[in-house]
C-alpha atoms as one frame of an Amber mdcrd trajectory, in Angstrom:
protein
  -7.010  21.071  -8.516  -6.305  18.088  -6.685  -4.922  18.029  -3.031  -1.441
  17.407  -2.577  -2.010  14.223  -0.418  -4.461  12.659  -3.278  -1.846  13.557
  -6.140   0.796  11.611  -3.750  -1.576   8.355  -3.828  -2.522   9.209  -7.701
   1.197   9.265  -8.169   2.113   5.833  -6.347  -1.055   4.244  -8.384  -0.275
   5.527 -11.763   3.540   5.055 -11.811   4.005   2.047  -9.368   6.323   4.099
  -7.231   7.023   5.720  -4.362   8.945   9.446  -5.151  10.634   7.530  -7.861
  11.583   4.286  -6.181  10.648   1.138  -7.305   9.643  -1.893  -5.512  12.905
  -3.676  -6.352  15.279  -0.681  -5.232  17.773  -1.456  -2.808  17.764  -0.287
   0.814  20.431   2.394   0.190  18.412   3.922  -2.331  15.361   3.612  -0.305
  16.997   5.465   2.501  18.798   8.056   0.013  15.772   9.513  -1.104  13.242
   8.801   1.842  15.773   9.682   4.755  17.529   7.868   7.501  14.635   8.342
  10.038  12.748   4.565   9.419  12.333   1.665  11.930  14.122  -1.611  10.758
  12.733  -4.883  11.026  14.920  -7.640   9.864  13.738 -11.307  10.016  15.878
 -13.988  10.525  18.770 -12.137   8.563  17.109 -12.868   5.237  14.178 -10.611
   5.564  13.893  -6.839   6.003  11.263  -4.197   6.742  11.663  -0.392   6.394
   8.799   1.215   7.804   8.666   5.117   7.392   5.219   5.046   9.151   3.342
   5.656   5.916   5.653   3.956   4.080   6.935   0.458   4.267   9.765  -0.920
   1.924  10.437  -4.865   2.098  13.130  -6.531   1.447  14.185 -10.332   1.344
  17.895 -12.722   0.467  18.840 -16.315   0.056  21.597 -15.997   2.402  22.881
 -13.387   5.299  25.722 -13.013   2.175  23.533 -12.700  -0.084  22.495  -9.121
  -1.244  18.975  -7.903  -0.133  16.633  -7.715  -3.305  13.364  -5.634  -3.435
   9.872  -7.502  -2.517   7.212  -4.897  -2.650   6.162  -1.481  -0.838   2.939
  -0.769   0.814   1.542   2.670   1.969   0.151   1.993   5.500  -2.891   4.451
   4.961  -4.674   3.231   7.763  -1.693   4.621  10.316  -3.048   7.797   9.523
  -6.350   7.785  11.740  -4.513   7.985  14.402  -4.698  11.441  15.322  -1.360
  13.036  16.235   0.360   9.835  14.418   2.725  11.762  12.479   4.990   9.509
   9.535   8.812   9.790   9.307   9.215  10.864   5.623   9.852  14.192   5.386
  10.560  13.974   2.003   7.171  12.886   1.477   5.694  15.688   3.114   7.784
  18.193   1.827   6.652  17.464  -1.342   2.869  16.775  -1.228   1.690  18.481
   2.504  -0.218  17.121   5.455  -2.433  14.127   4.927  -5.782  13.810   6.271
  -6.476  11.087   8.154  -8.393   8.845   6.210  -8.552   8.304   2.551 -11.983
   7.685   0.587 -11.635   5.496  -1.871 -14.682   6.861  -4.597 -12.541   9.679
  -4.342  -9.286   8.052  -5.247 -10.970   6.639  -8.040 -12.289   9.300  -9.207
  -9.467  11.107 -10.021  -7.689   8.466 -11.360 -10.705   7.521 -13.974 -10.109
  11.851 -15.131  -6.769  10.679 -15.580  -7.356   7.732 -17.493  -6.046   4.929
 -14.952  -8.142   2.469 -14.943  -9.115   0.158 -11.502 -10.200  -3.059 -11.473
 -11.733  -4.982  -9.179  -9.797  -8.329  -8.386 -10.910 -11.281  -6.013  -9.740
 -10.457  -2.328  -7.552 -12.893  -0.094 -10.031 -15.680   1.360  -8.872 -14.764
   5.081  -9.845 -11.002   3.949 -12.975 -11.566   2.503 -15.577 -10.054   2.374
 -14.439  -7.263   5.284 -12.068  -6.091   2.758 -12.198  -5.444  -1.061  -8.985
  -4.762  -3.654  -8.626  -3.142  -6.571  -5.581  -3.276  -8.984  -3.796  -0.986
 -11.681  -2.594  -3.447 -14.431  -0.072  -1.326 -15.614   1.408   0.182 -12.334
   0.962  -3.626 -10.802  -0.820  -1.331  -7.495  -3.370  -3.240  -5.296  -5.425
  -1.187  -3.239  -7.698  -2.562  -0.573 -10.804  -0.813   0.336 -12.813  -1.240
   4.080 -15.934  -3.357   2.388 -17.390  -4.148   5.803 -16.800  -2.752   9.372
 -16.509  -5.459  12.107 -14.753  -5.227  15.730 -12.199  -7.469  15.348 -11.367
  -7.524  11.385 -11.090  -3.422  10.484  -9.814  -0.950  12.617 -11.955   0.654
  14.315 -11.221   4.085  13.142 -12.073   3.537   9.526 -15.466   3.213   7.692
 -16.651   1.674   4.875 -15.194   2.624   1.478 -12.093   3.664   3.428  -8.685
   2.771   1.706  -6.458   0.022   4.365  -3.131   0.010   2.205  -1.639   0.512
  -0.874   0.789  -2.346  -2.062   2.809  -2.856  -4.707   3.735  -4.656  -7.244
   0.773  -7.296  -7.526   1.508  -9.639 -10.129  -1.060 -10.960 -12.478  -0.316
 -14.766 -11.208  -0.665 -13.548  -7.196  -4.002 -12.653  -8.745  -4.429 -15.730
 -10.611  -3.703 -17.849  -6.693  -6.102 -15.694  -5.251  -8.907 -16.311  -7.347
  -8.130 -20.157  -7.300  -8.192 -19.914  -3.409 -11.168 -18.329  -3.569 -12.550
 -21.200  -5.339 -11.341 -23.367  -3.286 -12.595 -22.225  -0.705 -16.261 -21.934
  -1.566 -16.871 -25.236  -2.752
């Protein structure tokens, strides 16, 4: 059997979502399933943040007319090692449970290989590297970085190695493609 708070992150990697909602839902729908209770960050008027703790939804528009359109959602994982941090998504917990504070990633893995999803390991962001390490589902478009190496001023503190930082979705196969090239670029 798999605990509740693994089959929530098995569920956001294998489907690309979020209790259902996709990276390019609108901020109505957002807050219809996930609740009212979220901090709002808006940018400028053309760029929004949702942040449910866990749970971030973004949001961006040509114009302060313009409609918002989805950009991506990532799963703040690391948030949870702060003890007595608690996330505003009840619907989240109502459904899948407390979460433990950190999440291992061979674990993670491990239950999506039984499950068939298959991870694979894709160059990380220059600036990142090599303190952090990502992963992607081609199908569900999910990136998950991974603590590769602890240091004082690039990881928090309260995470180890092998620890997952975020969840983010989607992750296109050309944002992959610019990574790679920057990497590249940035060894020679």
């Amino acid at each position: 059997m798999t605990p509740y708070s693994l089959a929530f992150y098995v569920d956001v990697v294998t489907t690309g979502t979020v209790l259902g909602l996709r990276p390019a839902d609108s901020p109505e729908r957002v807050a219809e399933v996930l609740g009212p209770d979220s901090g709002d960050n808006v940018f400028g008027g053309l760029a929004l943040c949702r942040d449910y703790g866990l749970v971030e939804f973004h949001w961006t528009r040509e114009s302060r007319q313009s409609p918002w359109e989805g950009h991506h959602f990532t799963l703040q994982t690391h948030r949870l090692a702060h003890r007595g941090r608690t996330f505003g998504s009840d619907p989240i917990r109502e459904r899948y449970g407390r979460f433990p504070p950190r999440l291992r990633f061979d674990k993670l893995r491990r239950l999506l290989e039984r499950r068939g999803v298959p991870l694979v390991e894709i160059p990380e962001d220059p600036a990142n590297a090599p303190y952090y390490r990502s992963f992607w589902q081609p199908s569900s478009r999910v990136e998950i970085s991974v603590i590769a190496l602890c240091d004082e001023y690039r990881t928090p503190s309260l995470l180890r190695v092998g620890d997952v930082y975020a969840l983010h979705a989607p992750l296109t196969p050309a944002a992959i493609e610019a990574r790679r090239e920057r990497a590249l670029t940035r060894r020679v």
